C-alpha atoms as an extended CHARMM CRD file, in Angstrom:
* protein
*
       249  EXT
         1         1  MET       CA           -362.6340000000      -70.8140000000      -32.8070000000  PROA      1               0.0000000000
         2         2  GLY       CA           -359.5330000000      -69.1000000000      -34.1200000000  PROA      2               0.0000000000
         3         3  ALA       CA           -359.0190000000      -67.8190000000      -37.6470000000  PROA      3               0.0000000000
         4         4  THR       CA           -362.2590000000      -69.0300000000      -39.2070000000  PROA      4               0.0000000000
         5         5  SER       CA           -365.7110000000      -69.8540000000      -37.9110000000  PROA      5               0.0000000000
         6         6  PRO       CA           -366.7540000000      -73.4030000000      -38.7440000000  PROA      6               0.0000000000
         7         7  GLU       CA           -369.1480000000      -74.0660000000      -41.6020000000  PROA      7               0.0000000000
         8         8  ILE       CA           -371.3520000000      -77.1420000000      -41.2350000000  PROA      8               0.0000000000
         9         9  LEU       CA           -372.8190000000      -79.1520000000      -44.1110000000  PROA      9               0.0000000000
        10        10  LEU       CA           -375.2420000000      -81.7960000000      -42.8670000000  PROA      10              0.0000000000
        11        11  HSD       CA           -376.0250000000      -84.9870000000      -44.7740000000  PROA      11              0.0000000000
        12        12  ALA       CA           -378.4060000000      -87.8280000000      -44.1380000000  PROA      12              0.0000000000
        13        13  GLY       CA           -375.8970000000      -90.6360000000      -43.6080000000  PROA      13              0.0000000000
        14        14  PRO       CA           -372.3040000000      -91.7810000000      -44.1080000000  PROA      14              0.0000000000
        15        15  ASP       CA           -372.6820000000      -92.6290000000      -47.7890000000  PROA      15              0.0000000000
        16        16  ASP       CA           -374.0130000000      -89.1340000000      -48.4210000000  PROA      16              0.0000000000
        17        17  VAL       CA           -371.0320000000      -87.6270000000      -46.5790000000  PROA      17              0.0000000000
        18        18  ALA       CA           -368.6330000000      -89.6600000000      -48.7300000000  PROA      18              0.0000000000
        19        19  GLU       CA           -370.4160000000      -88.6660000000      -51.9380000000  PROA      19              0.0000000000
        20        20  ALA       CA           -370.3900000000      -85.0190000000      -50.9060000000  PROA      20              0.0000000000
        21        21  LEU       CA           -366.6950000000      -85.1320000000      -50.0380000000  PROA      21              0.0000000000
        22        22  ALA       CA           -365.7800000000      -86.5620000000      -53.4330000000  PROA      22              0.0000000000
        23        23  ALA       CA           -367.9550000000      -84.0560000000      -55.2890000000  PROA      23              0.0000000000
        24        24  HSD       CA           -366.6860000000      -81.0620000000      -53.3070000000  PROA      24              0.0000000000
        25        25  LEU       CA           -363.0790000000      -82.1540000000      -53.8060000000  PROA      25              0.0000000000
        26        26  MET       CA           -363.3900000000      -82.4660000000      -57.5720000000  PROA      26              0.0000000000
        27        27  ALA       CA           -365.0720000000      -79.0740000000      -57.7910000000  PROA      27              0.0000000000
        28        28  ARG       CA           -362.6160000000      -77.2870000000      -55.5120000000  PROA      28              0.0000000000
        29        29  LEU       CA           -359.4960000000      -78.8180000000      -57.0570000000  PROA      29              0.0000000000
        30        30  THR       CA           -360.7790000000      -77.7590000000      -60.4740000000  PROA      30              0.0000000000
        31        31  GLU       CA           -361.1480000000      -74.1970000000      -59.1830000000  PROA      31              0.0000000000
        32        32  PHE       CA           -357.5940000000      -74.1690000000      -57.8710000000  PROA      32              0.0000000000
        33        33  GLN       CA           -356.2550000000      -75.3830000000      -61.1960000000  PROA      33              0.0000000000
        34        34  ARG       CA           -358.2950000000      -72.8580000000      -63.1570000000  PROA      34              0.0000000000
        35        35  ASP       CA           -356.4230000000      -70.2320000000      -61.1670000000  PROA      35              0.0000000000
        36        36  PHE       CA           -353.1640000000      -71.8620000000      -62.3520000000  PROA      36              0.0000000000
        37        37  ARG       CA           -352.3920000000      -73.1690000000      -58.8850000000  PROA      37              0.0000000000
        38        38  ILE       CA           -351.0450000000      -76.6110000000      -58.0540000000  PROA      38              0.0000000000
        39        39  PRO       CA           -353.2980000000      -77.9140000000      -55.2740000000  PROA      39              0.0000000000
        40        40  GLN       CA           -351.6220000000      -79.2020000000      -52.1390000000  PROA      40              0.0000000000
        41        41  LEU       CA           -354.0020000000      -81.8130000000      -50.7210000000  PROA      41              0.0000000000
        42        42  ALA       CA           -353.5120000000      -83.5860000000      -47.3800000000  PROA      42              0.0000000000
        43        43  LEU       CA           -355.4070000000      -86.8760000000      -47.1920000000  PROA      43              0.0000000000
        44        44  THR       CA           -356.8240000000      -88.6680000000      -44.1820000000  PROA      44              0.0000000000
        45        45  GLY       CA           -357.7330000000      -92.2660000000      -43.4400000000  PROA      45              0.0000000000
        46        46  GLY       CA           -360.9710000000      -93.7530000000      -42.1500000000  PROA      46              0.0000000000
        47        47  ARG       CA           -364.0990000000      -95.4100000000      -43.4810000000  PROA      47              0.0000000000
        48        48  ILE       CA           -365.7660000000      -92.3280000000      -44.9310000000  PROA      48              0.0000000000
        49        49  ALA       CA           -362.6050000000      -91.0650000000      -46.5930000000  PROA      49              0.0000000000
        50        50  THR       CA           -362.0430000000      -94.5000000000      -48.1360000000  PROA      50              0.0000000000
        51        51  ARG       CA           -365.5680000000      -94.4720000000      -49.5560000000  PROA      51              0.0000000000
        52        52  ALA       CA           -364.9220000000      -91.0210000000      -50.9740000000  PROA      52              0.0000000000
        53        53  TYR       CA           -361.6560000000      -92.1730000000      -52.5480000000  PROA      53              0.0000000000
        54        54  GLN       CA           -363.5220000000      -95.0220000000      -54.2390000000  PROA      54              0.0000000000
        55        55  LYS       CA           -365.9320000000      -92.4390000000      -55.6320000000  PROA      55              0.0000000000
        56        56  LEU       CA           -362.9760000000      -90.3570000000      -56.8350000000  PROA      56              0.0000000000
        57        57  ALA       CA           -361.4650000000      -93.4160000000      -58.4800000000  PROA      57              0.0000000000
        58        58  ASN       CA           -364.7370000000      -93.9830000000      -60.3400000000  PROA      58              0.0000000000
        59        59  ASP       CA           -365.6120000000      -90.4100000000      -61.2780000000  PROA      59              0.0000000000
        60        60  GLY       CA           -362.2800000000      -88.5760000000      -61.0770000000  PROA      60              0.0000000000
        61        61  PRO       CA           -360.8970000000      -89.6520000000      -64.4630000000  PROA      61              0.0000000000
        62        62  ASN       CA           -363.8500000000      -87.9600000000      -66.1790000000  PROA      62              0.0000000000
        63        63  SER       CA           -363.6720000000      -84.8000000000      -64.0760000000  PROA      63              0.0000000000
        64        64  ALA       CA           -361.9610000000      -81.5480000000      -65.0000000000  PROA      64              0.0000000000
        65        65  VAL       CA           -359.1640000000      -82.1600000000      -62.4670000000  PROA      65              0.0000000000
        66        66  ASP       CA           -355.6720000000      -82.7710000000      -63.8240000000  PROA      66              0.0000000000
        67        67  TRP       CA           -354.7090000000      -85.3220000000      -61.1920000000  PROA      67              0.0000000000
        68        68  SER       CA           -351.1100000000      -85.4530000000      -62.4060000000  PROA      68              0.0000000000
        69        69  ARG       CA           -350.7700000000      -81.8860000000      -61.1130000000  PROA      69              0.0000000000
        70        70  VAL       CA           -352.1180000000      -82.4450000000      -57.5990000000  PROA      70              0.0000000000
        71        71  GLU       CA           -349.6220000000      -82.7610000000      -54.7410000000  PROA      71              0.0000000000
        72        72  LEU       CA           -350.7280000000      -85.3800000000      -52.2230000000  PROA      72              0.0000000000
        73        73  TRP       CA           -349.6980000000      -85.4310000000      -48.5660000000  PROA      73              0.0000000000
        74        74  TRP       CA           -350.9170000000      -87.2230000000      -45.4530000000  PROA      74              0.0000000000
        75        75  GLY       CA           -351.9590000000      -85.8660000000      -42.0690000000  PROA      75              0.0000000000
        76        76  ASP       CA           -350.7290000000      -88.8860000000      -40.1720000000  PROA      76              0.0000000000
        77        77  GLU       CA           -349.5010000000      -92.4060000000      -40.7020000000  PROA      77              0.0000000000
        78        78  ARG       CA           -349.0950000000      -95.6820000000      -38.8550000000  PROA      78              0.0000000000
        79        79  PHE       CA           -345.3980000000      -96.5250000000      -38.4780000000  PROA      79              0.0000000000
        80        80  VAL       CA           -345.6550000000      -99.9860000000      -40.0050000000  PROA      80              0.0000000000
        81        81  PRO       CA           -344.0890000000     -101.5770000000      -43.1160000000  PROA      81              0.0000000000
        82        82  ALA       CA           -344.8590000000      -99.9750000000      -46.4690000000  PROA      82              0.0000000000
        83        83  ASP       CA           -347.0690000000     -102.8350000000      -47.6510000000  PROA      83              0.0000000000
        84        84  HSD       CA           -349.0160000000     -103.0950000000      -44.3940000000  PROA      84              0.0000000000
        85        85  ALA       CA           -352.7780000000     -102.8880000000      -44.8800000000  PROA      85              0.0000000000
        86        86  ASP       CA           -353.0750000000     -100.3850000000      -42.0000000000  PROA      86              0.0000000000
        87        87  ARG       CA           -351.1200000000      -97.6670000000      -43.7710000000  PROA      87              0.0000000000
        88        88  ASN       CA           -353.3090000000      -94.7170000000      -44.7130000000  PROA      88              0.0000000000
        89        89  ALA       CA           -351.2380000000      -94.1240000000      -47.8240000000  PROA      89              0.0000000000
        90        90  LYS       CA           -351.5400000000      -97.7130000000      -49.0140000000  PROA      90              0.0000000000
        91        91  GLN       CA           -355.3140000000      -97.6890000000      -48.5570000000  PROA      91              0.0000000000
        92        92  ALA       CA           -355.6790000000      -94.4490000000      -50.5100000000  PROA      92              0.0000000000
        93        93  LEU       CA           -353.1740000000      -95.1940000000      -53.2680000000  PROA      93              0.0000000000
        94        94  ASN       CA           -354.5380000000      -98.6870000000      -53.8860000000  PROA      94              0.0000000000
        95        95  LEU       CA           -357.7610000000      -96.9540000000      -54.8920000000  PROA      95              0.0000000000
        96        96  LEU       CA           -356.4700000000      -93.7640000000      -56.5100000000  PROA      96              0.0000000000
        97        97  ALA       CA           -353.0430000000      -94.2100000000      -58.0760000000  PROA      97              0.0000000000
        98        98  ALA       CA           -353.9580000000      -96.1110000000      -61.2400000000  PROA      98              0.0000000000
        99        99  PRO       CA           -357.4270000000      -94.7000000000      -62.0700000000  PROA      99              0.0000000000
       100       100  LEU       CA           -356.2960000000      -91.1110000000      -61.5710000000  PROA      100             0.0000000000
       101       101  ALA       CA           -352.8530000000      -91.6220000000      -63.1480000000  PROA      101             0.0000000000
       102       102  LEU       CA           -351.2070000000      -89.8770000000      -60.2140000000  PROA      102             0.0000000000
       103       103  ASN       CA           -347.6960000000      -88.5290000000      -60.7030000000  PROA      103             0.0000000000
       104       104  PRO       CA           -345.4590000000      -90.4730000000      -58.2600000000  PROA      104             0.0000000000
       105       105  GLU       CA           -343.2150000000      -87.4230000000      -57.8850000000  PROA      105             0.0000000000
       106       106  ARG       CA           -346.1750000000      -85.5280000000      -56.4280000000  PROA      106             0.0000000000
       107       107  VAL       CA           -347.1370000000      -88.2580000000      -53.9350000000  PROA      107             0.0000000000
       108       108  HSD       CA           -345.5730000000      -87.5850000000      -50.5410000000  PROA      108             0.0000000000
       109       109  GLU       CA           -345.9950000000      -90.6010000000      -48.2780000000  PROA      109             0.0000000000
       110       110  MET       CA           -344.8190000000      -90.5360000000      -44.6840000000  PROA      110             0.0000000000
       111       111  PRO       CA           -341.9000000000      -92.9530000000      -44.1710000000  PROA      111             0.0000000000
       112       112  ALA       CA           -342.6580000000      -96.5780000000      -43.3430000000  PROA      112             0.0000000000
       113       113  SER       CA           -341.0340000000      -98.6160000000      -40.5790000000  PROA      113             0.0000000000
       114       114  ASP       CA           -339.0810000000     -100.7320000000      -43.0840000000  PROA      114             0.0000000000
       115       115  GLY       CA           -337.6000000000      -97.7350000000      -44.8830000000  PROA      115             0.0000000000
       116       116  GLY       CA           -334.3680000000      -97.5870000000      -42.8860000000  PROA      116             0.0000000000
       117       117  LEU       CA           -335.4040000000      -94.7900000000      -40.4910000000  PROA      117             0.0000000000
       118       118  ASP       CA           -336.4540000000      -95.0020000000      -36.8660000000  PROA      118             0.0000000000
       119       119  LEU       CA           -339.6060000000      -93.2190000000      -35.7080000000  PROA      119             0.0000000000
       120       120  ASP       CA           -337.9270000000      -89.9300000000      -34.8170000000  PROA      120             0.0000000000
       121       121  GLN       CA           -335.9530000000      -89.8940000000      -38.0630000000  PROA      121             0.0000000000
       122       122  ALA       CA           -339.1490000000      -90.5900000000      -40.0110000000  PROA      122             0.0000000000
       123       123  ALA       CA           -340.8410000000      -87.5600000000      -38.4770000000  PROA      123             0.0000000000
       124       124  GLU       CA           -337.7990000000      -85.3930000000      -39.1580000000  PROA      124             0.0000000000
       125       125  ALA       CA           -337.5990000000      -86.5850000000      -42.7720000000  PROA      125             0.0000000000
       126       126  TYR       CA           -341.2380000000      -85.7590000000      -43.4600000000  PROA      126             0.0000000000
       127       127  ALA       CA           -340.8420000000      -82.3550000000      -41.8380000000  PROA      127             0.0000000000
       128       128  ARG       CA           -337.9540000000      -81.6430000000      -44.2230000000  PROA      128             0.0000000000
       129       129  GLU       CA           -339.9680000000      -82.8090000000      -47.2170000000  PROA      129             0.0000000000
       130       130  LEU       CA           -342.9410000000      -80.7260000000      -46.1550000000  PROA      130             0.0000000000
       131       131  GLY       CA           -340.9070000000      -77.5890000000      -45.5440000000  PROA      131             0.0000000000
       132       132  ASP       CA           -343.1430000000      -74.5320000000      -45.4810000000  PROA      132             0.0000000000
       133       133  VAL       CA           -345.8920000000      -76.0390000000      -47.6510000000  PROA      133             0.0000000000
       134       134  SER       CA           -349.3690000000      -74.7990000000      -46.7930000000  PROA      134             0.0000000000
       135       135  PHE       CA           -352.1470000000      -77.1460000000      -47.8290000000  PROA      135             0.0000000000
       136       136  SER       CA           -354.8480000000      -75.9470000000      -50.1510000000  PROA      136             0.0000000000
       137       137  ILE       CA           -357.1420000000      -78.4790000000      -48.4640000000  PROA      137             0.0000000000
       138       138  CYS       CA           -356.4050000000      -80.6320000000      -45.4290000000  PROA      138             0.0000000000
       139       139  LEU       CA           -358.8530000000      -83.4930000000      -44.8720000000  PROA      139             0.0000000000
       140       140  LEU       CA           -359.3980000000      -84.6420000000      -41.3040000000  PROA      140             0.0000000000
       141       141  GLY       CA           -361.3690000000      -87.3750000000      -39.6600000000  PROA      141             0.0000000000
       142       142  MET       CA           -362.1900000000      -87.2000000000      -35.9690000000  PROA      142             0.0000000000
       143       143  GLY       CA           -362.2690000000      -90.0010000000      -33.4230000000  PROA      143             0.0000000000
       144       144  PRO       CA           -364.9640000000      -90.4680000000      -30.7750000000  PROA      144             0.0000000000
       145       145  ASP       CA           -362.4560000000      -88.9870000000      -28.3070000000  PROA      145             0.0000000000
       146       146  GLY       CA           -361.9980000000      -85.8830000000      -30.4780000000  PROA      146             0.0000000000
       147       147  HSD       CA           -358.5600000000      -86.8180000000      -31.8000000000  PROA      147             0.0000000000
       148       148  VAL       CA           -357.4410000000      -85.5850000000      -35.2140000000  PROA      148             0.0000000000
       149       149  ALA       CA           -354.5700000000      -86.9700000000      -37.2920000000  PROA      149             0.0000000000
       150       150  SER       CA           -352.6110000000      -88.7490000000      -34.5070000000  PROA      150             0.0000000000
       151       151  ILE       CA           -353.0240000000      -85.9910000000      -31.9430000000  PROA      151             0.0000000000
       152       152  PHE       CA           -354.8120000000      -87.5370000000      -28.9740000000  PROA      152             0.0000000000
       153       153  PRO       CA           -356.4820000000      -85.9090000000      -25.9430000000  PROA      153             0.0000000000
       154       154  GLU       CA           -354.3650000000      -85.5310000000      -22.8060000000  PROA      154             0.0000000000
       155       155  HSD       CA           -351.4840000000      -87.2930000000      -24.5860000000  PROA      155             0.0000000000
       156       156  PRO       CA           -347.9420000000      -86.0360000000      -25.3020000000  PROA      156             0.0000000000
       157       157  SER       CA           -349.0010000000      -85.6100000000      -28.9460000000  PROA      157             0.0000000000
       158       158  SER       CA           -351.4310000000      -82.8530000000      -27.9060000000  PROA      158             0.0000000000
       159       159  TYR       CA           -348.6120000000      -80.7880000000      -26.3950000000  PROA      159             0.0000000000
       160       160  ALA       CA           -345.9960000000      -81.4240000000      -29.0870000000  PROA      160             0.0000000000
       161       161  GLU       CA           -344.3880000000      -78.5920000000      -31.0160000000  PROA      161             0.0000000000
       162       162  GLY       CA           -342.8610000000      -78.4770000000      -34.4670000000  PROA      162             0.0000000000
       163       163  ASN       CA           -344.3990000000      -79.5720000000      -37.7580000000  PROA      163             0.0000000000
       164       164  VAL       CA           -344.2360000000      -83.3790000000      -37.8130000000  PROA      164             0.0000000000
       165       165  ILE       CA           -344.0580000000      -85.4340000000      -34.6310000000  PROA      165             0.0000000000
       166       166  ALA       CA           -343.2170000000      -88.9790000000      -33.5970000000  PROA      166             0.0000000000
       167       167  VAL       CA           -346.1450000000      -90.4460000000      -31.6630000000  PROA      167             0.0000000000
       168       168  ARG       CA           -345.5380000000      -93.2350000000      -29.1900000000  PROA      168             0.0000000000
       169       169  SER       CA           -347.9770000000      -95.1800000000      -27.0240000000  PROA      169             0.0000000000
       170       170  SER       CA           -350.9120000000      -94.1540000000      -29.1820000000  PROA      170             0.0000000000
       171       171  PRO       CA           -354.2130000000      -94.8530000000      -27.3940000000  PROA      171             0.0000000000
       172       172  LYS       CA           -355.3640000000      -96.3570000000      -30.6790000000  PROA      172             0.0000000000
       173       173  PRO       CA           -353.2450000000      -99.1550000000      -32.2100000000  PROA      173             0.0000000000
       174       174  PRO       CA           -350.7060000000      -99.3680000000      -33.6610000000  PROA      174             0.0000000000
       175       175  PRO       CA           -348.7480000000      -97.5670000000      -30.9200000000  PROA      175             0.0000000000
       176       176  GLU       CA           -346.1690000000      -95.8330000000      -33.1340000000  PROA      176             0.0000000000
       177       177  ARG       CA           -347.2010000000      -93.1870000000      -35.6450000000  PROA      177             0.0000000000
       178       178  THR       CA           -346.1140000000      -89.9740000000      -37.3170000000  PROA      178             0.0000000000
       179       179  SER       CA           -348.4160000000      -86.9580000000      -37.4080000000  PROA      179             0.0000000000
       180       180  LEU       CA           -348.6850000000      -83.3720000000      -38.4700000000  PROA      180             0.0000000000
       181       181  THR       CA           -349.1500000000      -80.9280000000      -35.6100000000  PROA      181             0.0000000000
       182       182  LEU       CA           -352.0150000000      -78.4840000000      -35.1990000000  PROA      182             0.0000000000
       183       183  ALA       CA           -349.6480000000      -75.7050000000      -36.2720000000  PROA      183             0.0000000000
       184       184  VAL       CA           -349.2860000000      -77.2560000000      -39.7420000000  PROA      184             0.0000000000
       185       185  ILE       CA           -352.9610000000      -78.1820000000      -40.0040000000  PROA      185             0.0000000000
       186       186  ASN       CA           -353.9850000000      -74.6370000000      -39.0900000000  PROA      186             0.0000000000
       187       187  ARG       CA           -351.8390000000      -72.9950000000      -41.7540000000  PROA      187             0.0000000000
       188       188  SER       CA           -353.9630000000      -74.8220000000      -44.3630000000  PROA      188             0.0000000000
       189       189  GLN       CA           -356.0400000000      -72.6290000000      -46.6150000000  PROA      189             0.0000000000
       190       190  GLU       CA           -359.0080000000      -74.9170000000      -45.9600000000  PROA      190             0.0000000000
       191       191  VAL       CA           -359.6040000000      -77.7730000000      -43.5100000000  PROA      191             0.0000000000
       192       192  TRP       CA           -362.4520000000      -80.1950000000      -44.1730000000  PROA      192             0.0000000000
       193       193  PHE       CA           -363.6270000000      -82.4640000000      -41.3710000000  PROA      193             0.0000000000
       194       194  VAL       CA           -365.3210000000      -85.6990000000      -42.4180000000  PROA      194             0.0000000000
       195       195  VAL       CA           -367.4250000000      -87.0020000000      -39.5300000000  PROA      195             0.0000000000
       196       196  SER       CA           -370.2090000000      -89.5770000000      -39.3070000000  PROA      196             0.0000000000
       197       197  GLY       CA           -371.8360000000      -91.7570000000      -36.6970000000  PROA      197             0.0000000000
       198       198  ALA       CA           -373.4890000000      -91.3270000000      -33.3140000000  PROA      198             0.0000000000
       199       199  ASP       CA           -370.2290000000      -92.2690000000      -31.5570000000  PROA      199             0.0000000000
       200       200  LYS       CA           -368.7590000000      -88.9530000000      -32.7800000000  PROA      200             0.0000000000
       201       201  ALA       CA           -371.6450000000      -86.7600000000      -31.5960000000  PROA      201             0.0000000000
       202       202  ALA       CA           -370.2970000000      -85.8480000000      -28.1540000000  PROA      202             0.0000000000
       203       203  ALA       CA           -366.8380000000      -84.9950000000      -29.5000000000  PROA      203             0.0000000000
       204       204  ALA       CA           -368.3300000000      -82.9350000000      -32.3450000000  PROA      204             0.0000000000
       205       205  LYS       CA           -370.3440000000      -80.9400000000      -29.8290000000  PROA      205             0.0000000000
       206       206  MET       CA           -367.2750000000      -80.2440000000      -27.6860000000  PROA      206             0.0000000000
       207       207  ALA       CA           -365.1280000000      -79.3470000000      -30.6950000000  PROA      207             0.0000000000
       208       208  LEU       CA           -367.6680000000      -76.9720000000      -32.2150000000  PROA      208             0.0000000000
       209       209  LEU       CA           -368.6120000000      -75.3470000000      -28.9250000000  PROA      209             0.0000000000
       210       210  GLY       CA           -365.0610000000      -74.4850000000      -27.9710000000  PROA      210             0.0000000000
       211       211  ALA       CA           -363.5720000000      -77.1500000000      -25.7180000000  PROA      211             0.0000000000
       212       212  GLY       CA           -359.8320000000      -76.9350000000      -25.0740000000  PROA      212             0.0000000000
       213       213  PRO       CA           -357.5140000000      -78.3910000000      -27.7420000000  PROA      213             0.0000000000
       214       214  VAL       CA           -355.6480000000      -80.5490000000      -25.2100000000  PROA      214             0.0000000000
       215       215  GLN       CA           -358.9090000000      -82.1420000000      -24.0650000000  PROA      215             0.0000000000
       216       216  VAL       CA           -360.4050000000      -82.2460000000      -27.5930000000  PROA      216             0.0000000000
       217       217  PRO       CA           -357.7430000000      -81.7610000000      -30.2960000000  PROA      217             0.0000000000
       218       218  ALA       CA           -360.4190000000      -81.1600000000      -32.9550000000  PROA      218             0.0000000000
       219       219  ALA       CA           -361.3780000000      -78.0050000000      -31.0620000000  PROA      219             0.0000000000
       220       220  GLY       CA           -357.9370000000      -76.5790000000      -31.8360000000  PROA      220             0.0000000000
       221       221  VAL       CA           -358.3740000000      -76.7860000000      -35.6120000000  PROA      221             0.0000000000
       222       222  SER       CA           -359.0670000000      -73.6060000000      -37.5580000000  PROA      222             0.0000000000
       223       223  ALA       CA           -357.9380000000      -73.0470000000      -41.1300000000  PROA      223             0.0000000000
       224       224  VAL       CA           -356.8130000000      -69.7450000000      -42.6180000000  PROA      224             0.0000000000
       225       225  GLU       CA           -359.8020000000      -69.3080000000      -44.9480000000  PROA      225             0.0000000000
       226       226  ARG       CA           -362.3790000000      -72.0510000000      -44.3990000000  PROA      226             0.0000000000
       227       227  THR       CA           -363.0760000000      -74.7110000000      -41.7760000000  PROA      227             0.0000000000
       228       228  LEU       CA           -365.7440000000      -77.0510000000      -43.1290000000  PROA      228             0.0000000000
       229       229  TRP       CA           -367.5070000000      -79.8730000000      -41.2960000000  PROA      229             0.0000000000
       230       230  LEU       CA           -369.0980000000      -82.4940000000      -43.5480000000  PROA      230             0.0000000000
       231       231  MET       CA           -371.3020000000      -84.4180000000      -41.1080000000  PROA      231             0.0000000000
       232       232  ASP       CA           -374.2030000000      -86.8050000000      -41.0470000000  PROA      232             0.0000000000
       233       233  ARG       CA           -377.2510000000      -86.3700000000      -38.8490000000  PROA      233             0.0000000000
       234       234  ASP       CA           -376.0540000000      -88.8910000000      -36.2710000000  PROA      234             0.0000000000
       235       235  ALA       CA           -372.7410000000      -87.0940000000      -35.7560000000  PROA      235             0.0000000000
       236       236  ALA       CA           -374.5520000000      -83.7590000000      -35.4350000000  PROA      236             0.0000000000
       237       237  ALA       CA           -377.2320000000      -85.0720000000      -33.0590000000  PROA      237             0.0000000000
       238       238  GLU       CA           -375.8830000000      -83.2970000000      -29.9540000000  PROA      238             0.0000000000
       239       239  LEU       CA           -375.2650000000      -79.9350000000      -31.6090000000  PROA      239             0.0000000000
       240       240  PRO       CA           -377.5520000000      -77.0510000000      -30.6140000000  PROA      240             0.0000000000
       241       241  THR       CA           -380.5950000000      -76.7070000000      -32.8380000000  PROA      241             0.0000000000
       242       242  ASP       CA           -379.3910000000      -73.4340000000      -34.3380000000  PROA      242             0.0000000000
       243       243  LEU       CA           -376.1510000000      -75.0620000000      -35.5250000000  PROA      243             0.0000000000
       244       244  GLN       CA           -378.0360000000      -78.0220000000      -36.9890000000  PROA      244             0.0000000000
       245       245  GLN       CA           -380.4160000000      -75.7060000000      -38.7880000000  PROA      245             0.0000000000
       246       246  ARG       CA           -377.5130000000      -73.7920000000      -40.3050000000  PROA      246             0.0000000000
       247       247  GLY       CA           -376.2980000000      -76.9960000000      -41.8890000000  PROA      247             0.0000000000
       248       248  ARG       CA           -377.9120000000      -78.1080000000      -45.0810000000  PROA      248             0.0000000000
       249       249  ILE       CA           -378.4450000000      -81.4010000000      -46.8430000000  PROA      249             0.0000000000
């Protein structure tokens, strides 16, 4: 599967996945900072990530992480107004910004539709802001169809080149989005998938057993150093027994 073989950590259910994600993040970010590195963290949206962010909001202030020295990015974004409830950034920052005392200068939101840029300009602007940044950790959810960020199967987004793309006619509403490409995701030091639910089981099987990245974009993800799948039992239900047994709760 590319640069790194996937590592699977199995958990009993979605709440356990969220708890594990929050705990692993606090531990790993602390390690980066102990090495005098400024972590570059790409966030994702979704139910499990949101639960994990709530856990971070509760426990993060008492952790060893200096949150004011963490750079936050996003893997994709809905091209809607800045205050729209569907924005991944709004959902995350509503939970995290105040409790963690985030430094606004280190928070890199993708442009909103009411920011004076059209969709193509928004993608270009974020690409400029991103530059050659490589993420320390890139968080990814995965849809039942195997999409990651806003890269969808058999869709123009799955063929797109460059670093940040404008996505139109998204199979999942809203239709207009901006997204990182697989090229940017795959230059991450670590990529962590966060996957739960029986509706993800078929896509997880195809992704982990080497389907094509156009058919299953998640199959095209492979980080430089570590590709980690945090999954619950339902999401892992269709994986071969040997892969399930390698995971641990």
